[in-house]
PDB file of C-alpha atoms in Angstrom:
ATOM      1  CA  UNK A   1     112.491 111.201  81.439  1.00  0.00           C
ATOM      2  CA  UNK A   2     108.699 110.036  80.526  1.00  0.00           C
ATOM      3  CA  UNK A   3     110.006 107.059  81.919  1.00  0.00           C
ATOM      4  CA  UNK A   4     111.011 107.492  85.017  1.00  0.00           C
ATOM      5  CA  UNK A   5     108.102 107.848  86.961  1.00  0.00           C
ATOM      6  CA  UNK A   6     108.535 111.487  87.189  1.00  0.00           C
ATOM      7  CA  UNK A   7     105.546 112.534  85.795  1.00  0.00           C
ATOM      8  CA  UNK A   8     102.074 113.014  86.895  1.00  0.00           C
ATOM      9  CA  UNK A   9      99.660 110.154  85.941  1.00  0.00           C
ATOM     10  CA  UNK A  10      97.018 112.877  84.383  1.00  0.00           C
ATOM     11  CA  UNK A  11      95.617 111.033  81.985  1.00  0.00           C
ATOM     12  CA  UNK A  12      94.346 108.197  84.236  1.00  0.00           C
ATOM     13  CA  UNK A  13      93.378 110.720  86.759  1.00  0.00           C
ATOM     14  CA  UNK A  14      91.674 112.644  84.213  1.00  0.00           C
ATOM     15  CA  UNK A  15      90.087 110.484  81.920  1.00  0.00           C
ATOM     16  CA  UNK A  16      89.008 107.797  84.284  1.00  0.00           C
ATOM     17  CA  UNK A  17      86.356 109.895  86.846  1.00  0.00           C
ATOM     18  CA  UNK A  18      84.891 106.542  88.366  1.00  0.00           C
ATOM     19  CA  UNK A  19      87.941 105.757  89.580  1.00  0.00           C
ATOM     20  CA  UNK A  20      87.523 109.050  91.689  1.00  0.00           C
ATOM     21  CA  UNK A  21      83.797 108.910  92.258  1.00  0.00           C
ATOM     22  CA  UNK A  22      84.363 104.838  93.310  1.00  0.00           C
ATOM     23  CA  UNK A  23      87.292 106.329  95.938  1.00  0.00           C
ATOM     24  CA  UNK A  24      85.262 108.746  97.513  1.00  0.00           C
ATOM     25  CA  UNK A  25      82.342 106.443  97.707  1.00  0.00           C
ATOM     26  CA  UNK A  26      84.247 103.865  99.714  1.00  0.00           C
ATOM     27  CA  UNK A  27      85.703 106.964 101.686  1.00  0.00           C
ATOM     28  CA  UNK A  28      82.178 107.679 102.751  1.00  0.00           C
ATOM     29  CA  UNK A  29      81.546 104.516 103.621  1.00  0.00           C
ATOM     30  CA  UNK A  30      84.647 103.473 105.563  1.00  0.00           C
ATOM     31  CA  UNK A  31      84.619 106.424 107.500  1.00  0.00           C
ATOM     32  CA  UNK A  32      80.686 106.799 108.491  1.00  0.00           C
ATOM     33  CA  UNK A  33      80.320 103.206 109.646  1.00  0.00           C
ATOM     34  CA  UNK A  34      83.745 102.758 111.132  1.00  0.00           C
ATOM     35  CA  UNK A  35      82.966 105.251 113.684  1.00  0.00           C
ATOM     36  CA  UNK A  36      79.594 103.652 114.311  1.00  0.00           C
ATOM     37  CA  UNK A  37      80.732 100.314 114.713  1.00  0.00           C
ATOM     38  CA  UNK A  38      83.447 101.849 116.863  1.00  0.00           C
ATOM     39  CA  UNK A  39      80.843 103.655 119.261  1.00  0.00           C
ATOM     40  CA  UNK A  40      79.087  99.458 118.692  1.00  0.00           C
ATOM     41  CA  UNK A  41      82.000  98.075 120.101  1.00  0.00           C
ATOM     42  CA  UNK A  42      82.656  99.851 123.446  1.00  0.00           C
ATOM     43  CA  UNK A  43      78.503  99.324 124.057  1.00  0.00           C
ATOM     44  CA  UNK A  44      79.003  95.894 123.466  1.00  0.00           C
ATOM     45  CA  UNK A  45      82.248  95.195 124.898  1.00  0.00           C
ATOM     46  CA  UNK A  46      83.203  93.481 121.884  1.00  0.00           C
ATOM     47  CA  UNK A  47      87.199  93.300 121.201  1.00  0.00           C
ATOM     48  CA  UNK A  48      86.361  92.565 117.362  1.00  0.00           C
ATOM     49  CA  UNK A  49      84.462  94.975 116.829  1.00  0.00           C
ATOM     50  CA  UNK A  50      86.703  97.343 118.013  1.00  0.00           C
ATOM     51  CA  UNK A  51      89.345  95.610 115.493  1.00  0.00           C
ATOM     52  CA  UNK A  52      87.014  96.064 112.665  1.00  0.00           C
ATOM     53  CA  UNK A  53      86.155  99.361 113.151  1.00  0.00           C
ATOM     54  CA  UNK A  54      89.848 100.165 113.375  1.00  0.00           C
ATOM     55  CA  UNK A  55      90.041  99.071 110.062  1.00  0.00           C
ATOM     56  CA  UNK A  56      87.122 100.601 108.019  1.00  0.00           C
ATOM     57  CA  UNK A  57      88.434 104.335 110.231  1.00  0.00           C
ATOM     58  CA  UNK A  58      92.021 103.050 108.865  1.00  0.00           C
ATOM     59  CA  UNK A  59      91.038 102.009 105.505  1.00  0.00           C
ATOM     60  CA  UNK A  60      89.141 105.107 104.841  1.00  0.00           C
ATOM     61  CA  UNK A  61      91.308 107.388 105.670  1.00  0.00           C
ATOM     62  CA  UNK A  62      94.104 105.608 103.734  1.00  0.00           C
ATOM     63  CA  UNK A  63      91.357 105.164 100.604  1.00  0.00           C
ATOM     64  CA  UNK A  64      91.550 109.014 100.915  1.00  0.00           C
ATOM     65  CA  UNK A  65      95.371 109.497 100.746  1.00  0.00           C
ATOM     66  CA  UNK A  66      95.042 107.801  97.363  1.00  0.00           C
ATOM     67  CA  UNK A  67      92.101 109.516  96.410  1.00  0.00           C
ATOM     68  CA  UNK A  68      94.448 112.599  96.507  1.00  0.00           C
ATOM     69  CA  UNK A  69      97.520 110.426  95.289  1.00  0.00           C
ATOM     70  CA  UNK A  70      95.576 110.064  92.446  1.00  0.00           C
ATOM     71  CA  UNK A  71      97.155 112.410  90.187  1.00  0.00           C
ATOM     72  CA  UNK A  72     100.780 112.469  91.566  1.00  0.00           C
ATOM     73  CA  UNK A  73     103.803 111.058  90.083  1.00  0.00           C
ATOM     74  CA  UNK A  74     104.121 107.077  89.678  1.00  0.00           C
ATOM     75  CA  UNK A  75     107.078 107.559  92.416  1.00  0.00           C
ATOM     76  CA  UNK A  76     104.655 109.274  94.624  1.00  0.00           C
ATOM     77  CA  UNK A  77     101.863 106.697  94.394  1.00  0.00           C
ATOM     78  CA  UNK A  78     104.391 104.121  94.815  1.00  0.00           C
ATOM     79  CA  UNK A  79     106.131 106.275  98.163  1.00  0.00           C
ATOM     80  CA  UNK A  80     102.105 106.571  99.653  1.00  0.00           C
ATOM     81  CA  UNK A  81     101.348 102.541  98.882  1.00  0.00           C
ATOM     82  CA  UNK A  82     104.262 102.072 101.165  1.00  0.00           C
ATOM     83  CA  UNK A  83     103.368 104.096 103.816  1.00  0.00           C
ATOM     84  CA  UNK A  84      99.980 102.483 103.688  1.00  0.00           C
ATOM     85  CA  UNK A  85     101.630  99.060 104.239  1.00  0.00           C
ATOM     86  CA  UNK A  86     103.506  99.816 107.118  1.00  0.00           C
ATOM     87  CA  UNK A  87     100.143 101.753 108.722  1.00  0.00           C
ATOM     88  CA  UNK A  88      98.415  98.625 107.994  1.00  0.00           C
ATOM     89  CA  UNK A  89     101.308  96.508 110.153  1.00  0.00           C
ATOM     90  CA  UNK A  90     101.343  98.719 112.852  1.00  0.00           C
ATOM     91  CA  UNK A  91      97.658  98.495 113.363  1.00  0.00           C
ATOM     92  CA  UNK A  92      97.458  94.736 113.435  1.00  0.00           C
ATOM     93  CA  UNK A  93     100.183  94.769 115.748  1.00  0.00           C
ATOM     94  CA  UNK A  94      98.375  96.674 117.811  1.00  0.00           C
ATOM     95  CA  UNK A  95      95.309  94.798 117.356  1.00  0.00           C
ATOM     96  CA  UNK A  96      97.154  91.741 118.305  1.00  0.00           C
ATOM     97  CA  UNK A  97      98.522  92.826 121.274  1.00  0.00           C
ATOM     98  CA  UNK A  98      94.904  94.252 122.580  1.00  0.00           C
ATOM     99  CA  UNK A  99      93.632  91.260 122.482  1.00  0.00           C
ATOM    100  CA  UNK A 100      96.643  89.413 124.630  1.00  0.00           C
ATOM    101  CA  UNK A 101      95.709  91.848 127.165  1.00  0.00           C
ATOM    102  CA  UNK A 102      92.058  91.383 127.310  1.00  0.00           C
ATOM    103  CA  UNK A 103      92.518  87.276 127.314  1.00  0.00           C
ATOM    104  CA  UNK A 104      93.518  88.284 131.318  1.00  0.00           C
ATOM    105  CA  UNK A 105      90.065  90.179 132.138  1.00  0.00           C
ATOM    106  CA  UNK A 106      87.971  89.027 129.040  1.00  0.00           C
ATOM    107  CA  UNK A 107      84.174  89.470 129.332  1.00  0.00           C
ATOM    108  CA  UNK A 108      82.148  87.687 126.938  1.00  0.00           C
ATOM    109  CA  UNK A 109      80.380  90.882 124.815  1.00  0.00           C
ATOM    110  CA  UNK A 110      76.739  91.400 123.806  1.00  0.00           C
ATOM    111  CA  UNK A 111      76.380  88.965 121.028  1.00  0.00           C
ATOM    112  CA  UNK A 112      73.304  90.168 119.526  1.00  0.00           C
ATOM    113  CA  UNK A 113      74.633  93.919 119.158  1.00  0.00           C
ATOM    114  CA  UNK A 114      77.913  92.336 117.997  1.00  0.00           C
ATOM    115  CA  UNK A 115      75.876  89.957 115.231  1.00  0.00           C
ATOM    116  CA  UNK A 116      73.941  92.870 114.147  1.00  0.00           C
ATOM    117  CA  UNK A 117      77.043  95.049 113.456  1.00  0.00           C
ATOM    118  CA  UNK A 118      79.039  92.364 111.898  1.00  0.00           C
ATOM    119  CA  UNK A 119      76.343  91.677 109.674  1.00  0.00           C
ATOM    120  CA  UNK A 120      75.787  96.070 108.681  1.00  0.00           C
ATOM    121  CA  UNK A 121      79.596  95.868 108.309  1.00  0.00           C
ATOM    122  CA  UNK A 122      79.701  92.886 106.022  1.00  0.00           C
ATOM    123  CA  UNK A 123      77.145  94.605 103.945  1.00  0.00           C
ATOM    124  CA  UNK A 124      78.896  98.084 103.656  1.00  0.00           C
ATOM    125  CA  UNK A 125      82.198  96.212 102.916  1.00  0.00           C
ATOM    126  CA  UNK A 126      80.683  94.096 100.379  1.00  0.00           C
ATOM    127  CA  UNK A 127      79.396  97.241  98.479  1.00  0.00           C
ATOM    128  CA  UNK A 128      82.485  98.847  98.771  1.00  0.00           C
ATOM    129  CA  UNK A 129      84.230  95.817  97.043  1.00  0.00           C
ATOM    130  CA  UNK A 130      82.120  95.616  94.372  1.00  0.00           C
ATOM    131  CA  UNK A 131      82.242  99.175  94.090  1.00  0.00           C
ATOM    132  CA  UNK A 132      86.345  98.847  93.370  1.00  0.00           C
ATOM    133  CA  UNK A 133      86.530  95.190  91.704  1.00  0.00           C
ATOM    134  CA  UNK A 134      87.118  96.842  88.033  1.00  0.00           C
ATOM    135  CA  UNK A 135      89.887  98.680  89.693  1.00  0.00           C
ATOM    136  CA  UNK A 136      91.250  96.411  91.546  1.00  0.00           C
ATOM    137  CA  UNK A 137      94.357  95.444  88.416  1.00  0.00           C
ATOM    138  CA  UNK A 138      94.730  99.459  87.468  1.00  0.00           C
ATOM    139  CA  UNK A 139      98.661  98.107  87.779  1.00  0.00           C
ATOM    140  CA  UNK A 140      99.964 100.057  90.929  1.00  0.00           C
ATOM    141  CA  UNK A 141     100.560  99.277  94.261  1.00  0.00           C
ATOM    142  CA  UNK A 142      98.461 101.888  95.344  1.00  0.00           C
ATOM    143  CA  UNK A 143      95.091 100.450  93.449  1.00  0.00           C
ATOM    144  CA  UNK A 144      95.869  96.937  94.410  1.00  0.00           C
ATOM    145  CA  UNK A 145      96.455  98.189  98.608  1.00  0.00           C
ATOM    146  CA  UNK A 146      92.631 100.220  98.091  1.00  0.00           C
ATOM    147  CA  UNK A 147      91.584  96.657  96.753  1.00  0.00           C
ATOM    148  CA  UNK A 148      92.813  94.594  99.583  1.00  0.00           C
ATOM    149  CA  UNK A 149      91.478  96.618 102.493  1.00  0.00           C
ATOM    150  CA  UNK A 150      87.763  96.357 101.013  1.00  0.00           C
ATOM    151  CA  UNK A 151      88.059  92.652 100.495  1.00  0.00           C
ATOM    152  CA  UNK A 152      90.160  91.736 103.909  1.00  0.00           C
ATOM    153  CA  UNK A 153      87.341  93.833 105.567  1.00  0.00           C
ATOM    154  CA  UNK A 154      84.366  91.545 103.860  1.00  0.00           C
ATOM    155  CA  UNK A 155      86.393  88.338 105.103  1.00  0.00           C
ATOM    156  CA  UNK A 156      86.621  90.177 108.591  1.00  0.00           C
ATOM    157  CA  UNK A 157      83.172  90.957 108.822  1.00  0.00           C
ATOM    158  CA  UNK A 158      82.087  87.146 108.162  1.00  0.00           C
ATOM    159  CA  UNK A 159      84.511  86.378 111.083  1.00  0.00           C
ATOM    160  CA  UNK A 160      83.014  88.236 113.376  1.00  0.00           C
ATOM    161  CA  UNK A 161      79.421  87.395 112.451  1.00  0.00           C
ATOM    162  CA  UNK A 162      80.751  83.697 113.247  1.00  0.00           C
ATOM    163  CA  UNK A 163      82.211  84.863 116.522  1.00  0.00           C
ATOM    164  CA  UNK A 164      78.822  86.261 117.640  1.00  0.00           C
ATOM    165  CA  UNK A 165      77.220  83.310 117.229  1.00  0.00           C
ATOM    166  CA  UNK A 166      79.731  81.550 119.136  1.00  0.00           C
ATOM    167  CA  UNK A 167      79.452  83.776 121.986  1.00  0.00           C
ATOM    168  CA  UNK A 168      75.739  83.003 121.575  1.00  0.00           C
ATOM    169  CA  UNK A 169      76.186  80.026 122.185  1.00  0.00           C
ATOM    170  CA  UNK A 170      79.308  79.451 124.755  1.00  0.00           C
ATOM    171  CA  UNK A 171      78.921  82.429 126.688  1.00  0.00           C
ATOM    172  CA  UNK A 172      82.692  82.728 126.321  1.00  0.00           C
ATOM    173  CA  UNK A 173      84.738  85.481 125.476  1.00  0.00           C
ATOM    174  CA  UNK A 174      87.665  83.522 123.650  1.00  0.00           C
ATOM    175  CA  UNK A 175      85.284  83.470 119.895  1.00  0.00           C
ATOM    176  CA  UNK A 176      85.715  87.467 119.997  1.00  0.00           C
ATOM    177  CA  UNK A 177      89.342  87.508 120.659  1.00  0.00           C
ATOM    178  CA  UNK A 178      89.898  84.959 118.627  1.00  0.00           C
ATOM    179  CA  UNK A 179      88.431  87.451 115.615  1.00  0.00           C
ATOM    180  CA  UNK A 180      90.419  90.062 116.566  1.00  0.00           C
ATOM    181  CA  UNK A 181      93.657  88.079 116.107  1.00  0.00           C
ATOM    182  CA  UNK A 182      91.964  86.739 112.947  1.00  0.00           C
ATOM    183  CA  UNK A 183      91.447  90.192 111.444  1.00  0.00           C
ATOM    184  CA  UNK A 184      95.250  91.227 112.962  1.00  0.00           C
ATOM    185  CA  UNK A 185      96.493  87.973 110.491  1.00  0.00           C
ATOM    186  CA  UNK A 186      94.702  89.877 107.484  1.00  0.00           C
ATOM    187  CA  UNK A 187      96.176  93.143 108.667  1.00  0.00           C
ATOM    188  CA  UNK A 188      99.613  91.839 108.826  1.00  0.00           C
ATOM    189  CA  UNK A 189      99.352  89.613 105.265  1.00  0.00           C
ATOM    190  CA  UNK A 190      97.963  92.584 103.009  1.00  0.00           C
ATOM    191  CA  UNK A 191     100.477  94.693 104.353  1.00  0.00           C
ATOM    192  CA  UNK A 192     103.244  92.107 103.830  1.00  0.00           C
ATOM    193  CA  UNK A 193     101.590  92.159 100.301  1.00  0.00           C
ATOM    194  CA  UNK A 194     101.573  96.043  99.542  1.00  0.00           C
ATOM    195  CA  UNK A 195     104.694  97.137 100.984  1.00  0.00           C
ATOM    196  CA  UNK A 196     106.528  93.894  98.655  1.00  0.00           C
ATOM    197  CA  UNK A 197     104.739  95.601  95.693  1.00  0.00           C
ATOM    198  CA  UNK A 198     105.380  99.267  96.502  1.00  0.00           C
ATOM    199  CA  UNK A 199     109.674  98.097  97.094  1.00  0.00           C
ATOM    200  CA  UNK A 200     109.338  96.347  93.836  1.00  0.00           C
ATOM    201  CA  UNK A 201     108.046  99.561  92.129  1.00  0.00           C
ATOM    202  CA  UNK A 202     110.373 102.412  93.212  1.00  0.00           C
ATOM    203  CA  UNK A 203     113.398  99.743  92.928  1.00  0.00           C
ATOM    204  CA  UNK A 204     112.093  99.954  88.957  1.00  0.00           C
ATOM    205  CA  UNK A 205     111.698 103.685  89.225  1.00  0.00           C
ATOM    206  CA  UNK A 206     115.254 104.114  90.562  1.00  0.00           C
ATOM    207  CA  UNK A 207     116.671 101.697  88.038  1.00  0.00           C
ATOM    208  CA  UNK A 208     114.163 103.728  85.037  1.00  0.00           C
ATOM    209  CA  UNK A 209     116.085 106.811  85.798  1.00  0.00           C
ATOM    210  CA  UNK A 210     119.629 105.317  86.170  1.00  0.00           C
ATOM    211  CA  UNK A 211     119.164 104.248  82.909  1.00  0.00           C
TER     212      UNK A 211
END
């Protein structure tokens, strides 16, 4: 039965406390900026903005499902990475479709509010990365999803920052929708990515206690 991923993980959850104290730092910081940037992005009328906030509100609260999946079972961890994969779909579905609306009634957004976010959010995501890069090959699907959302966000941040400029520039609002698909894409890949790795894991669990 020790292998069958039955048991709870307690020695990793227990003997490795900057896992946890790295978890709730990126909690912090997902949650506190994501709803500032989402407050950001209705001032500035800024579809991407709106997109990335989705994703540091999403990402935090799914950083703080494994936070408490921490010490669970390997089965559970692998059950929670799942469900965080098909959150992660749904959103950039959603994200995707938002933005095929608003390409009827775009309105090009406030480019220097929407630089200056993109540029506080690349900065919080950056420290959040670094904050989980020793974790980031702990070996399960729920470490490697945590991972993925702090990076994709970094990338997503950059995108946007690009986007202002563009708006800047064209007074156009197709650079800002164009982002938002961009950071749907990144939505829809790590998910593709997690929920692969989280199958893979409770189809060895199942075969683990079969045998």
């Amino acid at each position: 039965m020790s292998d069958c991923g039955c048991e709870t993980d307690t020695a990793r959850a227990g003997t490795d406390p900057g896992y946890k104290r790295a978890l709730w730092i990126v909690v912090i910081l997902n949650l506190g900026f994501g709803i500032c940037e989402l407050v950001g992005g209705f001032v500035a009328g800024s579809q991407a903005l709106k997109a990335d906030s989705l994703d540091f509100i999403g990402d935090g609260s799914i950083t703080l499902v494994g936070l408490v999946a921490l010490g669970w079972s390997a089965v559970a961890r692998s059950r929670t990475a799942l469900i965080q994969g098909l959150f992660l779909a749904t959103l950039g579905l959603g994200v995707i479709a938002s933005a095929l609306w608003r390409i009827f009634n775009a309105v090009p957004p406030e480019a220097d509010l929407m630089g200056a976010l993109g540029i506080i959010a690349l900065t919080v995501n950056v420290s959040a990365a670094l904050v989980l890069a020793r974790f980031r090959d702990q070996g399960d699907a729920t470490s490697r999803a945590i991972w993925l959302f702090s990076r994709n966000d970094a990338l997503a941040n950059v995108a946007v920052i690009a986007a202002a400029a563009l708006v800047a520039w064209t007074g156009q609002a197709w650079p800002d929708l164009l982002v938002a698909g961009v950071i749907a894409l990144l939505f829809l890949h790590s998910a593709y990515d997690i929920i692969r790795d989280a199958r893979k894991e409770l189809t060895e669990h199942g075969r683990r206690v079969v045998q």
